[in-house]
């Protein structure tokens, strides 16, 4: 595969993955059976402020990205795109999908959202344009503190979930199911969508993509 075609494929993967990530998060919101950790916080803040959950996601993502500065993390195209595209896709999907009622619909919607989220994660990570702002925060804390990635992720996500729950975010069986399944799912899709690396490197790529660090739970 030529360098130009490889770059084109990676760009498509990046933005398809981010759009699908936002759409999958919206499906979890619609299912109403529990959200992934950061969206528990986003939903709680949306309830508090009256903003949409997508707009809150963008604001929180931008704020987290500012924390990269003292952690000396280097963002890539994927990092910045992550902040905006996911929130926009989430609000767009929520506006398009009708409200659902009854477990017969909500449970399949939950499962579909989690599987689609795993596929989306594999797509955008395999594109290798830099981690999302929240993942970079955890890897940055790992580097600065010397603590394990697992410990940093657990500590941050417990704080995020607790704060979001207190603000009115949804915790439920979906939160638990997401926590135990997203790592294995993302690993499968990461292998499926992996783009063969080239000797040359694009100037928009953030170096040292911490794949295992991002996917470990």
C-alpha positions as YAML, in Angstrom:
chain: A
units: angstrom
residues:
- id: 1
  name: UNK
  ca: [0.00, 0.00, 0.00]
- id: 2
  name: UNK
  ca: [1.39, 3.38, -0.98]
- id: 3
  name: UNK
  ca: [2.02, 6.06, 1.63]
- id: 4
  name: UNK
  ca: [-0.76, 8.26, 0.23]
- id: 5
  name: UNK
  ca: [-3.33, 5.46, 0.23]
- id: 6
  name: UNK
  ca: [-2.28, 4.42, 3.73]
- id: 7
  name: UNK
  ca: [-2.73, 7.97, 5.00]
- id: 8
  name: UNK
  ca: [-6.13, 8.18, 3.31]
- id: 9
  name: UNK
  ca: [-7.26, 4.94, 4.91]
- id: 10
  name: UNK
  ca: [-6.07, 6.09, 8.32]
- id: 11
  name: UNK
  ca: [-7.94, 9.39, 8.03]
- id: 12
  name: UNK
  ca: [-11.13, 7.59, 7.04]
- id: 13
  name: UNK
  ca: [-10.70, 5.18, 9.94]
- id: 14
  name: UNK
  ca: [-10.12, 8.02, 12.36]
- id: 15
  name: UNK
  ca: [-13.25, 9.98, 11.51]
- id: 16
  name: UNK
  ca: [-15.52, 6.98, 10.95]
- id: 17
  name: UNK
  ca: [-14.34, 5.65, 14.31]
- id: 18
  name: UNK
  ca: [-14.99, 8.94, 16.12]
- id: 19
  name: UNK
  ca: [-18.44, 9.35, 14.56]
- id: 20
  name: UNK
  ca: [-19.37, 5.77, 15.48]
- id: 21
  name: UNK
  ca: [-18.03, 6.31, 19.00]
- id: 22
  name: UNK
  ca: [-20.35, 9.27, 19.44]
- id: 23
  name: UNK
  ca: [-23.26, 7.34, 17.93]
- id: 24
  name: UNK
  ca: [-22.62, 4.33, 20.18]
- id: 25
  name: UNK
  ca: [-22.51, 6.55, 23.25]
- id: 26
  name: UNK
  ca: [-25.86, 8.01, 22.22]
- id: 27
  name: UNK
  ca: [-27.32, 4.50, 21.98]
- id: 28
  name: UNK
  ca: [-26.23, 3.85, 25.56]
- id: 29
  name: UNK
  ca: [-27.92, 7.08, 26.63]
- id: 30
  name: UNK
  ca: [-31.12, 6.03, 24.86]
- id: 31
  name: UNK
  ca: [-31.01, 2.56, 26.44]
- id: 32
  name: UNK
  ca: [-31.00, 4.19, 29.87]
- id: 33
  name: UNK
  ca: [-29.42, 1.17, 31.58]
- id: 34
  name: UNK
  ca: [-26.10, 2.74, 32.52]
- id: 35
  name: UNK
  ca: [-23.39, 4.71, 30.74]
- id: 36
  name: UNK
  ca: [-19.65, 4.39, 30.29]
- id: 37
  name: UNK
  ca: [-17.70, 6.21, 33.06]
- id: 38
  name: UNK
  ca: [-17.00, 9.56, 31.39]
- id: 39
  name: UNK
  ca: [-20.51, 9.85, 30.00]
- id: 40
  name: UNK
  ca: [-21.92, 9.38, 33.50]
- id: 41
  name: UNK
  ca: [-20.09, 12.62, 34.28]
- id: 42
  name: UNK
  ca: [-21.17, 14.26, 31.02]
- id: 43
  name: UNK
  ca: [-24.80, 13.37, 31.61]
- id: 44
  name: UNK
  ca: [-24.65, 14.64, 35.20]
- id: 45
  name: UNK
  ca: [-23.17, 17.94, 34.06]
- id: 46
  name: UNK
  ca: [-25.76, 18.18, 31.29]
- id: 47
  name: UNK
  ca: [-28.51, 17.77, 33.89]
- id: 48
  name: UNK
  ca: [-26.90, 20.47, 36.02]
- id: 49
  name: UNK
  ca: [-26.25, 23.02, 33.27]
- id: 50
  name: UNK
  ca: [-29.06, 22.40, 30.80]
- id: 51
  name: UNK
  ca: [-26.56, 21.88, 27.98]
- id: 52
  name: UNK
  ca: [-26.73, 18.85, 25.72]
- id: 53
  name: UNK
  ca: [-24.57, 15.88, 26.65]
- id: 54
  name: UNK
  ca: [-22.61, 16.30, 23.42]
- id: 55
  name: UNK
  ca: [-21.76, 19.93, 24.18]
- id: 56
  name: UNK
  ca: [-20.73, 18.96, 27.71]
- id: 57
  name: UNK
  ca: [-18.52, 16.20, 26.25]
- id: 58
  name: UNK
  ca: [-16.76, 18.78, 24.07]
- id: 59
  name: UNK
  ca: [-16.25, 21.19, 26.98]
- id: 60
  name: UNK
  ca: [-14.92, 18.47, 29.28]
- id: 61
  name: UNK
  ca: [-12.68, 17.09, 26.53]
- id: 62
  name: UNK
  ca: [-11.18, 20.54, 25.93]
- id: 63
  name: UNK
  ca: [-10.65, 21.04, 29.67]
- id: 64
  name: UNK
  ca: [-8.94, 17.65, 29.98]
- id: 65
  name: UNK
  ca: [-6.75, 18.50, 27.01]
- id: 66
  name: UNK
  ca: [-5.52, 21.58, 28.89]
- id: 67
  name: UNK
  ca: [-4.31, 19.24, 31.63]
- id: 68
  name: UNK
  ca: [-1.94, 17.71, 29.08]
- id: 69
  name: UNK
  ca: [0.20, 20.85, 29.27]
- id: 70
  name: UNK
  ca: [1.69, 20.27, 32.75]
- id: 71
  name: UNK
  ca: [1.84, 16.52, 31.98]
- id: 72
  name: UNK
  ca: [3.89, 17.28, 28.85]
- id: 73
  name: UNK
  ca: [1.69, 15.17, 26.63]
- id: 74
  name: UNK
  ca: [1.76, 15.82, 22.89]
- id: 75
  name: UNK
  ca: [-1.63, 15.79, 21.12]
- id: 76
  name: UNK
  ca: [-2.17, 14.55, 17.59]
- id: 77
  name: UNK
  ca: [-4.83, 15.16, 14.97]
- id: 78
  name: UNK
  ca: [-6.89, 12.37, 16.50]
- id: 79
  name: UNK
  ca: [-6.68, 13.97, 19.94]
- id: 80
  name: UNK
  ca: [-8.13, 17.28, 18.82]
- id: 81
  name: UNK
  ca: [-10.68, 15.64, 16.51]
- id: 82
  name: UNK
  ca: [-11.79, 13.42, 19.39]
- id: 83
  name: UNK
  ca: [-12.83, 16.46, 21.42]
- id: 84
  name: UNK
  ca: [-15.25, 17.80, 18.80]
- id: 85
  name: UNK
  ca: [-16.41, 14.93, 16.57]
- id: 86
  name: UNK
  ca: [-17.64, 12.59, 19.31]
- id: 87
  name: UNK
  ca: [-19.78, 15.25, 20.97]
- id: 88
  name: UNK
  ca: [-21.29, 16.40, 17.68]
- id: 89
  name: UNK
  ca: [-22.02, 12.81, 16.61]
- id: 90
  name: UNK
  ca: [-23.58, 12.04, 19.99]
- id: 91
  name: UNK
  ca: [-25.99, 14.97, 19.85]
- id: 92
  name: UNK
  ca: [-26.82, 14.25, 16.21]
- id: 93
  name: UNK
  ca: [-27.64, 10.62, 16.97]
- id: 94
  name: UNK
  ca: [-29.75, 11.51, 20.01]
- id: 95
  name: UNK
  ca: [-31.73, 13.94, 17.85]
- id: 96
  name: UNK
  ca: [-32.30, 11.29, 15.16]
- id: 97
  name: UNK
  ca: [-33.11, 8.24, 17.31]
- id: 98
  name: UNK
  ca: [-36.63, 8.15, 18.78]
- id: 99
  name: UNK
  ca: [-37.11, 7.63, 22.50]
- id: 100
  name: UNK
  ca: [-37.41, 3.95, 23.37]
- id: 101
  name: UNK
  ca: [-39.43, 2.22, 26.07]
- id: 102
  name: UNK
  ca: [-39.45, -1.31, 27.42]
- id: 103
  name: UNK
  ca: [-36.59, -3.68, 28.18]
- id: 104
  name: UNK
  ca: [-37.28, -5.65, 24.98]
- id: 105
  name: UNK
  ca: [-35.89, -2.67, 23.06]
- id: 106
  name: UNK
  ca: [-33.54, -1.13, 25.61]
- id: 107
  name: UNK
  ca: [-31.46, -4.27, 26.25]
- id: 108
  name: UNK
  ca: [-30.64, -4.88, 22.54]
- id: 109
  name: UNK
  ca: [-29.90, -1.16, 22.22]
- id: 110
  name: UNK
  ca: [-27.46, -1.40, 25.13]
- id: 111
  name: UNK
  ca: [-25.68, -4.42, 23.64]
- id: 112
  name: UNK
  ca: [-25.53, -2.78, 20.21]
- id: 113
  name: UNK
  ca: [-24.10, 0.38, 21.74]
- id: 114
  name: UNK
  ca: [-21.34, -1.48, 23.58]
- id: 115
  name: UNK
  ca: [-20.33, -3.58, 20.56]
- id: 116
  name: UNK
  ca: [-20.38, -0.53, 18.28]
- id: 117
  name: UNK
  ca: [-18.30, 1.36, 20.85]
- id: 118
  name: UNK
  ca: [-15.71, -1.43, 20.78]
- id: 119
  name: UNK
  ca: [-15.57, -1.30, 16.97]
- id: 120
  name: UNK
  ca: [-15.29, 2.50, 17.02]
- id: 121
  name: UNK
  ca: [-12.47, 2.34, 19.58]
- id: 122
  name: UNK
  ca: [-10.57, -0.17, 17.46]
- id: 123
  name: UNK
  ca: [-11.03, 2.00, 14.36]
- id: 124
  name: UNK
  ca: [-9.74, 5.27, 15.75]
- id: 125
  name: UNK
  ca: [-6.90, 3.80, 17.82]
- id: 126
  name: UNK
  ca: [-5.68, 1.71, 14.86]
- id: 127
  name: UNK
  ca: [-5.56, 4.90, 12.78]
- id: 128
  name: UNK
  ca: [-2.66, 6.04, 15.02]
- id: 129
  name: UNK
  ca: [-3.34, 9.77, 15.06]
- id: 130
  name: UNK
  ca: [-2.93, 10.11, 18.81]
- id: 131
  name: UNK
  ca: [-5.03, 9.04, 21.82]
- id: 132
  name: UNK
  ca: [-8.16, 10.79, 23.01]
- id: 133
  name: UNK
  ca: [-7.75, 13.51, 25.65]
- id: 134
  name: UNK
  ca: [-9.04, 11.30, 28.47]
- id: 135
  name: UNK
  ca: [-6.75, 8.39, 27.59]
- id: 136
  name: UNK
  ca: [-3.81, 10.77, 27.30]
- id: 137
  name: UNK
  ca: [-4.59, 12.16, 30.75]
- id: 138
  name: UNK
  ca: [-4.24, 8.71, 32.26]
- id: 139
  name: UNK
  ca: [-1.04, 7.83, 30.44]
- id: 140
  name: UNK
  ca: [0.36, 11.26, 31.35]
- id: 141
  name: UNK
  ca: [-0.44, 10.70, 35.03]
- id: 142
  name: UNK
  ca: [1.23, 7.31, 34.76]
- id: 143
  name: UNK
  ca: [4.42, 8.85, 33.41]
- id: 144
  name: UNK
  ca: [4.54, 11.69, 35.93]
- id: 145
  name: UNK
  ca: [3.65, 9.66, 39.03]
- id: 146
  name: UNK
  ca: [5.24, 6.33, 38.21]
- id: 147
  name: UNK
  ca: [2.00, 4.58, 39.18]
- id: 148
  name: UNK
  ca: [0.57, 1.87, 36.98]
- id: 149
  name: UNK
  ca: [-1.80, 2.65, 34.09]
- id: 150
  name: UNK
  ca: [-4.38, 0.37, 35.68]
- id: 151
  name: UNK
  ca: [-4.24, 2.30, 38.96]
- id: 152
  name: UNK
  ca: [-4.42, 5.69, 37.25]
- id: 153
  name: UNK
  ca: [-7.35, 4.64, 35.05]
- id: 154
  name: UNK
  ca: [-9.21, 3.09, 37.98]
- id: 155
  name: UNK
  ca: [-8.69, 6.12, 40.23]
- id: 156
  name: UNK
  ca: [-9.72, 8.64, 37.58]
- id: 157
  name: UNK
  ca: [-12.75, 6.68, 36.41]
- id: 158
  name: UNK
  ca: [-14.01, 6.02, 39.95]
- id: 159
  name: UNK
  ca: [-13.80, 9.77, 40.64]
- id: 160
  name: UNK
  ca: [-15.53, 10.55, 37.33]
- id: 161
  name: UNK
  ca: [-18.34, 8.03, 37.89]
- id: 162
  name: UNK
  ca: [-18.91, 9.11, 41.50]
- id: 163
  name: UNK
  ca: [-19.07, 12.79, 40.55]
- id: 164
  name: UNK
  ca: [-21.36, 12.10, 37.59]
- id: 165
  name: UNK
  ca: [-23.68, 9.94, 39.68]
- id: 166
  name: UNK
  ca: [-24.00, 12.63, 42.34]
- id: 167
  name: UNK
  ca: [-24.92, 15.11, 39.60]
- id: 168
  name: UNK
  ca: [-27.60, 12.82, 38.19]
- id: 169
  name: UNK
  ca: [-25.72, 10.64, 35.70]
- id: 170
  name: UNK
  ca: [-26.99, 7.11, 35.00]
- id: 171
  name: UNK
  ca: [-25.20, 4.12, 36.53]
- id: 172
  name: UNK
  ca: [-26.58, 0.64, 35.99]
- id: 173
  name: UNK
  ca: [-25.99, -2.78, 34.54]
- id: 174
  name: UNK
  ca: [-24.80, -1.13, 31.35]
- id: 175
  name: UNK
  ca: [-21.96, 0.57, 33.22]
- id: 176
  name: UNK
  ca: [-20.74, -2.78, 34.56]
- id: 177
  name: UNK
  ca: [-21.20, -4.59, 31.24]
- id: 178
  name: UNK
  ca: [-19.29, -1.84, 29.46]
- id: 179
  name: UNK
  ca: [-16.44, -1.99, 31.97]
- id: 180
  name: UNK
  ca: [-15.89, -5.74, 31.61]
- id: 181
  name: UNK
  ca: [-16.41, -6.02, 27.84]
- id: 182
  name: UNK
  ca: [-14.97, -2.91, 26.19]
- id: 183
  name: UNK
  ca: [-11.31, -3.92, 26.61]
- id: 184
  name: UNK
  ca: [-11.64, -7.35, 24.93]
- id: 185
  name: UNK
  ca: [-13.95, -5.95, 22.24]
- id: 186
  name: UNK
  ca: [-11.58, -3.09, 21.41]
- id: 187
  name: UNK
  ca: [-8.63, -5.50, 21.23]
- id: 188
  name: UNK
  ca: [-10.47, -7.66, 18.69]
- id: 189
  name: UNK
  ca: [-11.43, -4.71, 16.52]
- id: 190
  name: UNK
  ca: [-7.98, -3.16, 16.87]
- id: 191
  name: UNK
  ca: [-6.44, -6.24, 15.27]
- id: 192
  name: UNK
  ca: [-9.14, -6.25, 12.58]
- id: 193
  name: UNK
  ca: [-8.65, -2.60, 11.59]
- id: 194
  name: UNK
  ca: [-4.89, -2.32, 12.09]
- id: 195
  name: UNK
  ca: [-3.15, -0.38, 9.32]
- id: 196
  name: UNK
  ca: [0.34, -1.69, 8.40]
- id: 197
  name: UNK
  ca: [2.92, 0.84, 9.55]
- id: 198
  name: UNK
  ca: [5.28, 2.62, 7.16]
- id: 199
  name: UNK
  ca: [8.84, 3.76, 7.68]
- id: 200
  name: UNK
  ca: [7.80, 7.38, 7.08]
- id: 201
  name: UNK
  ca: [5.72, 9.20, 9.67]
- id: 202
  name: UNK
  ca: [3.08, 11.85, 9.14]
- id: 203
  name: UNK
  ca: [3.60, 15.18, 10.82]
- id: 204
  name: UNK
  ca: [0.08, 15.03, 12.30]
- id: 205
  name: UNK
  ca: [0.70, 11.83, 14.22]
- id: 206
  name: UNK
  ca: [1.41, 11.94, 17.93]
- id: 207
  name: UNK
  ca: [4.31, 9.65, 18.71]
- id: 208
  name: UNK
  ca: [4.18, 6.69, 21.02]
- id: 209
  name: UNK
  ca: [0.55, 5.69, 20.72]
- id: 210
  name: UNK
  ca: [-0.03, 3.79, 23.98]
- id: 211
  name: UNK
  ca: [-2.36, 1.08, 22.65]
- id: 212
  name: UNK
  ca: [-2.12, -1.38, 25.50]
- id: 213
  name: UNK
  ca: [-2.30, 1.46, 28.00]
- id: 214
  name: UNK
  ca: [-5.51, 2.75, 26.44]
- id: 215
  name: UNK
  ca: [-7.21, -0.64, 26.25]
- id: 216
  name: UNK
  ca: [-6.22, -2.01, 29.64]
- id: 217
  name: UNK
  ca: [-8.92, -1.96, 32.27]
...
